[in-house]
Amino acid sequence: MSAERQTIWDRIARDGAFDAVIVGGGINGIGVYRDLALQGLKVLLIEKNDFCSGCSAAPSRMIHGGLRYLENGEFDLVRESLRERDALLSNAPHLVHPLPTVIPITSYFSGLLNSAASFFGVSGKPANRGALPIKLGLTLYDWVTRKRRLLPKHRFDGASATHSRWPKLTEAIRCSATYHDAWISHPERLGLELLKDATERAPDCAILNYACLKPEGNGYCVEDGLTGQALPVVPKIIVNATGAWLDDAIDELSGKTGHDALVSGTKGSHLVLDNAELEAALGGHMVYFENSDGRVCIVFPFFGKVLAGSTDIRVASARRVRCEPEEEAYILDSLRLVFPDLAFGAEDIVFSYSGIRPLPKSDHDFTGRISRGHFTQRLEGPVPQICMIGGKWTTFRAFAEQTADEVLTALGHTRKTGTLKLPIGGGRNFPQAAAILERDLVSSFGIDQKRAAHCAATYGTAAREILAFCQTRDDDTRLGATSEITEAEIAWLASCEWVVTLADIVLRRTTLAIRGQLSLELVDRLAEIVAAELGWSAEDTAHQRRSLVDELETYHGVSLEAPQNEEISRSRICV
């Protein structure tokens, strides 16, 4: 057990009484933890795996108002989403960035009755969205944000002007609409920064990944998934923020089964492609378009590559999922609708990922009709349980605030502070332009511009702390020719950001995997660095390496050609 983890464990052992215990360390649970901690409550956050490792690690990486939610009549959700989008652009400008978006349009009036159909309970797929309904939706977008405009207004272009800017787009379009939303470069890092902010300001609170909350006698205990050790905890209230696993968690926490299901998840898969021609054809824009089945798909530039998605498939139960071959084909075929003359295929895929959206239970035939809104439901018992149902990445802060207010009311506390305008992590004191911070880092630490740009974009103003650490080490050298990350930086992440496994570093603390920068040689070096920081034995290190290689191949389509006949041993981590 690392020194950092042992400190947390010892704190729980000294006093296991908490105002609230939050189960689920995805973005919604993290948001509630931060909010309640800032109100002065003593809070414990428990996550079964790593923080932001479930659905929160598998979004489309869009921070958006939800243009298509308008046809479902979810005007309040769009208004809330646009407010939260703008808040994230201001509070985390190092991680959340404007995303110019083009919508290719092939008709003028189709889709006008989509909202009416949803209002009257029609659950089938919507009609093709034409220029007029898209114009109405984007006008509403602009109107909602008129008093706090951070992004340009939308515009329409005819076919000729559209093809002049995007010559590789299909000839079938009659016009296009261009507007702005936002994208998040590294969603898992934003979750970590929220945790760091809260724990720094609320030292009586605690967080623990790779752990489980279990009923024990008339109360509860927290079980360490690494050692099997257990400690009693006494919460006044429990927040169930387990997302797609919410119904399973209700049964586990109550020790009973048979309640009515509250969530009905859908699976979404995405691809990252390394195809220079496709990336160039996007012209720095996301293309937001319809597939032949009426589902909305996206493709946009992503760290010099292209991110494309997504599927929307009902699942019967919550589980770890991966992008299956038929989903891969679905996404690639969708791209060929808008870029029919470009050559790309499965050979260009460098990474894939998939997650289960925690949607409210619904009988809609067309999954796109299921609300992306959020609400809570209280379950009574000796320790009341507040269940978080639904939600999406963009609105996590609002959902957390709503849930925190319910907890505060239940415990007889009043809100001390809001979070809407509160900077997140490295977004604190971020300058008007990233280039200003980059110049400061070059001047203060004697690093080159590329390294400064990486640090500013990854850590924001917190880069100063990390670079100060790196300069105390002898191993502040780049991991390789394609990465600006240094060995000392990996050591800092391992020792300061609740790392338990090698996968935590590769998949969530950095973008090494999703950017297609891994090799067996690099994995070996990463394992050596993390082992030195966390005190792994040679056997532990070998296990971590094998487990990572297996996970990459099984769930992300990344084959590093591991030596044959290596068996993957099982760990004691809770599953």
Coordinates of N, CA, C and O in Angstrom, one line a residue, residues 124-227:
G124 N -40.3 6.3 -32.0 CA -39.5 5.8 -33.1 C -38.4 6.9 -33.5 O -38.3 7.9 -32.9
K125 N -37.6 6.5 -34.5 CA -36.5 7.4 -34.8 C -37.0 8.7 -35.5 O -38.1 8.7 -36.1
P126 N -36.3 9.8 -35.2 CA -36.8 11.1 -35.8 C -36.5 11.1 -37.3 O -35.7 10.4 -37.8
A127 N -37.3 12.0 -37.9 CA -37.1 12.2 -39.4 C -35.7 13.0 -39.6 O -35.2 13.6 -38.6
N128 N -35.2 12.9 -40.8 CA -34.0 13.6 -41.1 C -34.1 15.1 -40.7 O -35.1 15.7 -41.0
R129 N -33.1 15.6 -40.1 CA -33.2 17.0 -39.7 C -32.8 18.0 -40.8 O -31.7 17.9 -41.4
G130 N -33.7 18.8 -41.2 CA -33.5 19.7 -42.3 C -33.0 21.1 -41.8 O -32.8 21.3 -40.6
A131 N -32.8 22.0 -42.8 CA -32.2 23.3 -42.5 C -33.1 24.1 -41.5 O -32.6 24.8 -40.6
L132 N -34.4 24.1 -41.7 CA -35.3 24.9 -40.9 C -35.3 24.5 -39.4 O -35.1 25.4 -38.6
P133 N -35.5 23.2 -39.1 CA -35.4 22.9 -37.7 C -34.1 23.1 -37.0 O -33.9 23.5 -35.9
I134 N -33.0 22.9 -37.8 CA -31.6 23.2 -37.3 C -31.5 24.7 -37.1 O -30.9 25.1 -36.1
K135 N -32.0 25.5 -38.0 CA -31.9 26.9 -37.8 C -32.6 27.4 -36.5 O -32.1 28.2 -35.8
L136 N -33.8 26.8 -36.3 CA -34.6 27.1 -35.1 C -33.8 26.7 -33.9 O -33.7 27.5 -32.9
G137 N -33.2 25.5 -33.9 CA -32.4 25.1 -32.7 C -31.2 25.9 -32.4 O -31.0 26.3 -31.3
L138 N -30.5 26.3 -33.5 CA -29.3 27.1 -33.3 C -29.7 28.5 -32.9 O -28.9 29.2 -32.1
T139 N -30.8 29.0 -33.3 CA -31.2 30.4 -32.9 C -31.6 30.3 -31.4 O -31.2 31.3 -30.7
L140 N -32.2 29.3 -31.0 CA -32.4 29.1 -29.5 C -31.1 29.0 -28.7 O -31.0 29.6 -27.7
Y141 N -30.2 28.3 -29.3 CA -28.8 28.2 -28.7 C -28.3 29.6 -28.4 O -27.8 30.0 -27.4
D142 N -28.3 30.4 -29.5 CA -27.7 31.8 -29.4 C -28.5 32.6 -28.4 O -28.0 33.4 -27.7
W143 N -29.9 32.5 -28.4 CA -30.7 33.3 -27.6 C -30.5 33.0 -26.1 O -30.4 33.9 -25.3
V144 N -30.3 31.7 -25.7 CA -30.1 31.3 -24.3 C -28.8 31.9 -23.8 O -28.7 32.3 -22.6
T145 N -27.8 32.0 -24.6 CA -26.5 32.5 -24.2 C -26.2 33.9 -24.5 O -25.1 34.4 -24.4
R146 N -27.3 34.7 -24.8 CA -27.1 36.0 -25.3 C -26.5 37.0 -24.3 O -25.8 38.0 -24.6
K147 N -26.7 36.7 -23.0 CA -26.3 37.7 -21.9 C -24.9 37.3 -21.4 O -24.3 38.1 -20.6
R148 N -24.3 36.2 -21.8 CA -23.0 35.8 -21.4 C -22.2 35.2 -22.5 O -21.4 34.2 -22.3
R149 N -22.3 35.7 -23.7 CA -21.8 35.1 -24.9 C -20.3 34.9 -24.8 O -19.5 35.8 -24.7
L150 N -19.9 33.6 -24.8 CA -18.5 33.3 -24.9 C -18.0 32.8 -26.2 O -16.8 32.8 -26.5
L151 N -19.0 32.3 -27.0 CA -18.7 31.7 -28.3 C -19.4 32.4 -29.4 O -20.5 33.0 -29.2
P152 N -18.9 32.4 -30.7 CA -19.6 33.1 -31.8 C -21.0 32.5 -32.1 O -21.3 31.4 -31.8
K153 N -21.8 33.4 -32.7 CA -23.1 33.0 -33.1 C -23.0 32.0 -34.3 O -22.0 32.0 -35.0
H154 N -24.1 31.3 -34.5 CA -24.1 30.4 -35.7 C -24.2 31.1 -37.0 O -24.6 32.3 -37.0
R155 N -23.9 30.4 -38.1 CA -24.1 30.9 -39.4 C -24.5 29.8 -40.4 O -24.2 28.6 -40.1
F156 N -25.1 30.1 -41.5 CA -25.4 29.2 -42.5 C -24.7 29.5 -43.8 O -24.4 30.6 -44.1
D157 N -24.3 28.4 -44.5 CA -23.6 28.6 -45.8 C -24.3 27.7 -46.8 O -24.8 26.6 -46.5
G158 N -24.3 28.1 -48.0 CA -24.9 27.3 -49.1 C -23.9 26.2 -49.5 O -22.8 26.1 -49.0
A159 N -24.3 25.4 -50.4 CA -23.5 24.2 -50.8 C -22.2 24.7 -51.4 O -21.1 24.0 -51.1
S160 N -22.1 25.7 -52.2 CA -20.9 26.2 -52.8 C -19.9 26.6 -51.7 O -18.7 26.2 -51.8
A161 N -20.3 27.5 -50.8 CA -19.5 28.0 -49.8 C -19.0 26.8 -48.9 O -17.9 26.8 -48.4
T162 N -19.9 25.9 -48.6 CA -19.6 24.8 -47.7 C -18.5 23.9 -48.4 O -17.5 23.6 -47.7
H163 N -18.6 23.6 -49.6 CA -17.6 22.8 -50.3 C -16.3 23.5 -50.5 O -15.2 22.9 -50.7
S164 N -16.4 24.8 -50.5 CA -15.1 25.6 -50.6 C -14.3 25.4 -49.4 O -13.1 25.4 -49.4
R165 N -15.0 25.4 -48.2 CA -14.3 25.2 -46.9 C -14.0 23.7 -46.6 O -13.0 23.4 -46.0
W166 N -14.9 22.9 -47.0 CA -14.7 21.4 -46.7 C -14.9 20.6 -48.0 O -16.0 20.0 -48.3
P167 N -14.0 20.7 -48.9 CA -14.1 20.1 -50.2 C -14.4 18.6 -50.2 O -14.8 18.1 -51.2
K168 N -14.0 17.9 -49.2 CA -14.2 16.5 -49.1 C -15.5 16.0 -48.6 O -15.9 14.8 -48.6
L169 N -16.4 17.0 -48.2 CA -17.7 16.6 -47.7 C -18.6 16.1 -48.9 O -18.4 16.5 -50.1
T170 N -19.5 15.2 -48.6 CA -20.4 14.7 -49.6 C -21.1 15.7 -50.5 O -21.5 16.8 -50.0
E171 N -21.2 15.4 -51.8 CA -21.9 16.3 -52.7 C -23.4 16.3 -52.4 O -24.1 17.2 -53.0
A172 N -23.9 15.5 -51.6 CA -25.4 15.4 -51.3 C -25.9 16.6 -50.5 O -27.1 16.9 -50.4
I173 N -25.0 17.4 -49.9 CA -25.5 18.5 -49.0 C -26.0 19.6 -49.8 O -25.5 20.0 -50.9
R174 N -27.0 20.3 -49.2 CA -27.6 21.5 -49.9 C -27.1 22.7 -49.2 O -27.1 23.8 -49.8
C175 N -26.7 22.6 -47.9 CA -26.2 23.8 -47.2 C -25.5 23.2 -45.9 O -25.5 22.0 -45.7
S176 N -25.0 24.1 -45.1 CA -24.4 23.7 -43.8 C -24.7 24.8 -42.8 O -24.9 25.9 -43.1
A177 N -24.6 24.3 -41.5 CA -24.7 25.3 -40.4 C -23.4 25.1 -39.6 O -22.9 24.0 -39.4
T178 N -22.9 26.2 -39.2 CA -21.7 26.2 -38.3 C -22.0 26.9 -37.0 O -22.5 28.0 -37.0
Y179 N -21.6 26.3 -35.9 CA -21.8 26.9 -34.6 C -20.7 26.4 -33.7 O -19.8 25.6 -34.1
H180 N -20.7 26.8 -32.4 CA -19.7 26.4 -31.5 C -20.3 25.7 -30.3 O -21.2 26.2 -29.7
D181 N -19.7 24.6 -29.9 CA -19.8 24.0 -28.6 C -18.4 23.9 -28.0 O -17.6 24.8 -28.2
A182 N -18.2 22.9 -27.2 CA -16.8 22.8 -26.6 C -16.4 21.3 -26.5 O -17.3 20.4 -26.6
W183 N -15.2 21.1 -26.3 CA -14.7 19.7 -26.1 C -13.7 19.7 -24.9 O -13.2 20.7 -24.5
I184 N -13.6 18.5 -24.3 CA -12.7 18.4 -23.1 C -11.6 17.4 -23.5 O -11.8 16.3 -24.0
S185 N -10.4 17.9 -23.3 CA -9.2 17.2 -23.8 C -8.9 15.9 -23.0 O -8.4 14.9 -23.5
H186 N -9.2 16.0 -21.7 CA -8.8 14.9 -20.8 C -9.8 14.9 -19.6 O -9.5 15.4 -18.6
P187 N -11.0 14.3 -19.8 CA -12.0 14.3 -18.8 C -11.6 13.7 -17.5 O -12.0 14.2 -16.4
E188 N -10.8 12.6 -17.5 CA -10.4 12.0 -16.2 C -9.5 13.0 -15.4 O -9.6 13.0 -14.2
R189 N -8.7 13.8 -16.1 CA -7.9 14.8 -15.3 C -8.8 15.8 -14.6 O -8.5 16.3 -13.5
L190 N -9.9 16.2 -15.3 CA -10.7 17.2 -14.6 C -11.3 16.6 -13.3 O -11.4 17.3 -12.3
G191 N -11.7 15.3 -13.4 CA -12.2 14.7 -12.2 C -11.2 14.6 -11.1 O -11.5 14.9 -9.9
L192 N -9.9 14.3 -11.4 CA -8.8 14.3 -10.5 C -8.6 15.7 -9.9 O -8.3 15.9 -8.7
E193 N -8.7 16.7 -10.7 CA -8.5 18.1 -10.2 C -9.6 18.5 -9.2 O -9.3 19.2 -8.2
L194 N -10.8 18.1 -9.5 CA -11.9 18.3 -8.5 C -11.6 17.7 -7.2 O -11.8 18.3 -6.1
L195 N -11.1 16.4 -7.2 CA -10.8 15.7 -6.0 C -9.6 16.4 -5.2 O -9.7 16.6 -4.0
K196 N -8.6 16.9 -6.0 CA -7.5 17.6 -5.3 C -8.0 18.9 -4.7 O -7.5 19.2 -3.6
D197 N -8.8 19.6 -5.4 CA -9.3 20.9 -4.8 C -10.0 20.6 -3.5 O -9.8 21.3 -2.5
A198 N -10.9 19.6 -3.5 CA -11.7 19.3 -2.3 C -10.9 18.8 -1.1 O -11.1 19.3 0.0
T199 N -10.0 17.9 -1.4 CA -9.2 17.3 -0.3 C -8.2 18.4 0.3 O -7.9 18.3 1.5
E200 N -7.8 19.3 -0.5 CA -6.9 20.4 0.0 C -7.7 21.3 0.9 O -7.1 21.8 1.9
R201 N -8.9 21.6 0.6 CA -9.7 22.5 1.4 C -10.5 21.9 2.5 O -11.0 22.5 3.4
A202 N -10.6 20.5 2.5 CA -11.4 19.8 3.5 C -10.6 18.6 4.0 O -10.9 17.5 3.6
P203 N -9.6 18.8 4.8 CA -8.7 17.7 5.2 C -9.4 16.6 6.0 O -8.8 15.5 6.2
D204 N -10.6 16.9 6.6 CA -11.3 15.8 7.3 C -12.0 14.9 6.4 O -12.5 13.8 6.9
C205 N -12.1 15.2 5.1 CA -12.8 14.3 4.2 C -11.8 13.3 3.6 O -10.5 13.5 3.8
A206 N -12.3 12.3 3.0 CA -11.4 11.2 2.5 C -11.9 10.6 1.2 O -13.1 10.5 1.0
I207 N -11.0 10.1 0.4 CA -11.4 9.4 -0.8 C -10.6 8.2 -0.9 O -9.4 8.1 -0.5
L208 N -11.2 7.1 -1.5 CA -10.5 5.8 -1.6 C -11.0 5.1 -2.8 O -12.2 4.8 -3.0
N209 N -10.1 4.9 -3.8 CA -10.4 4.1 -4.9 C -10.0 2.6 -4.7 O -9.4 2.3 -3.6
Y210 N -10.4 1.8 -5.5 CA -10.2 0.3 -5.4 C -10.7 -0.1 -4.0 O -10.0 -0.8 -3.2
A211 N -11.9 0.2 -3.6 CA -12.5 -0.1 -2.3 C -14.0 -0.3 -2.5 O -14.6 0.2 -3.5
C212 N -14.6 -1.0 -1.6 CA -16.1 -1.2 -1.6 C -16.7 -0.9 -0.3 O -16.1 -1.0 0.8
L213 N -17.9 -0.3 -0.4 CA -18.8 -0.2 0.8 C -19.7 -1.4 0.9 O -20.4 -1.7 -0.1
K214 N -19.7 -2.0 2.0 CA -20.5 -3.2 2.2 C -21.3 -3.2 3.5 O -20.8 -2.6 4.5
P215 N -22.5 -3.8 3.5 CA -23.3 -3.9 4.7 C -22.6 -4.8 5.7 O -22.0 -5.8 5.3
E216 N -22.5 -4.5 7.0 CA -21.9 -5.3 8.0 C -22.7 -5.2 9.3 O -22.8 -4.1 9.9
G217 N -23.4 -6.3 9.6 CA -24.3 -6.2 10.8 C -25.4 -5.2 10.6 O -26.1 -5.2 9.6
N218 N -25.5 -4.3 11.5 CA -26.5 -3.2 11.4 C -25.9 -1.9 10.7 O -26.6 -0.9 10.7
G219 N -24.7 -2.0 10.3 CA -24.0 -0.9 9.7 C -23.3 -1.2 8.4 O -23.7 -2.0 7.6
Y220 N -22.1 -0.5 8.2 CA -21.4 -0.7 7.0 C -19.9 -0.8 7.3 O -19.4 -0.3 8.4
C221 N -19.2 -1.3 6.4 CA -17.7 -1.3 6.4 C -17.2 -0.9 5.1 O -17.9 -1.1 4.0
V222 N -16.0 -0.4 5.0 CA -15.3 -0.1 3.8 C -14.2 -1.2 3.7 O -13.4 -1.4 4.6
E223 N -14.2 -1.9 2.5 CA -13.2 -3.0 2.3 C -12.2 -2.6 1.3 O -12.5 -2.1 0.2
D224 N -10.9 -2.7 1.6 CA -9.8 -2.4 0.7 C -9.7 -3.5 -0.3 O -9.5 -4.7 0.0
G225 N -9.9 -3.2 -1.6 CA -9.8 -4.2 -2.6 C -8.5 -4.7 -2.9 O -8.3 -5.7 -3.6
L226 N -7.4 -4.1 -2.3 CA -6.1 -4.6 -2.5 C -5.7 -5.6 -1.4 O -5.0 -6.6 -1.7
T227 N -6.1 -5.4 -0.2 CA -5.6 -6.2 0.9 C -6.7 -7.1 1.5 O -6.5 -8.0 2.2

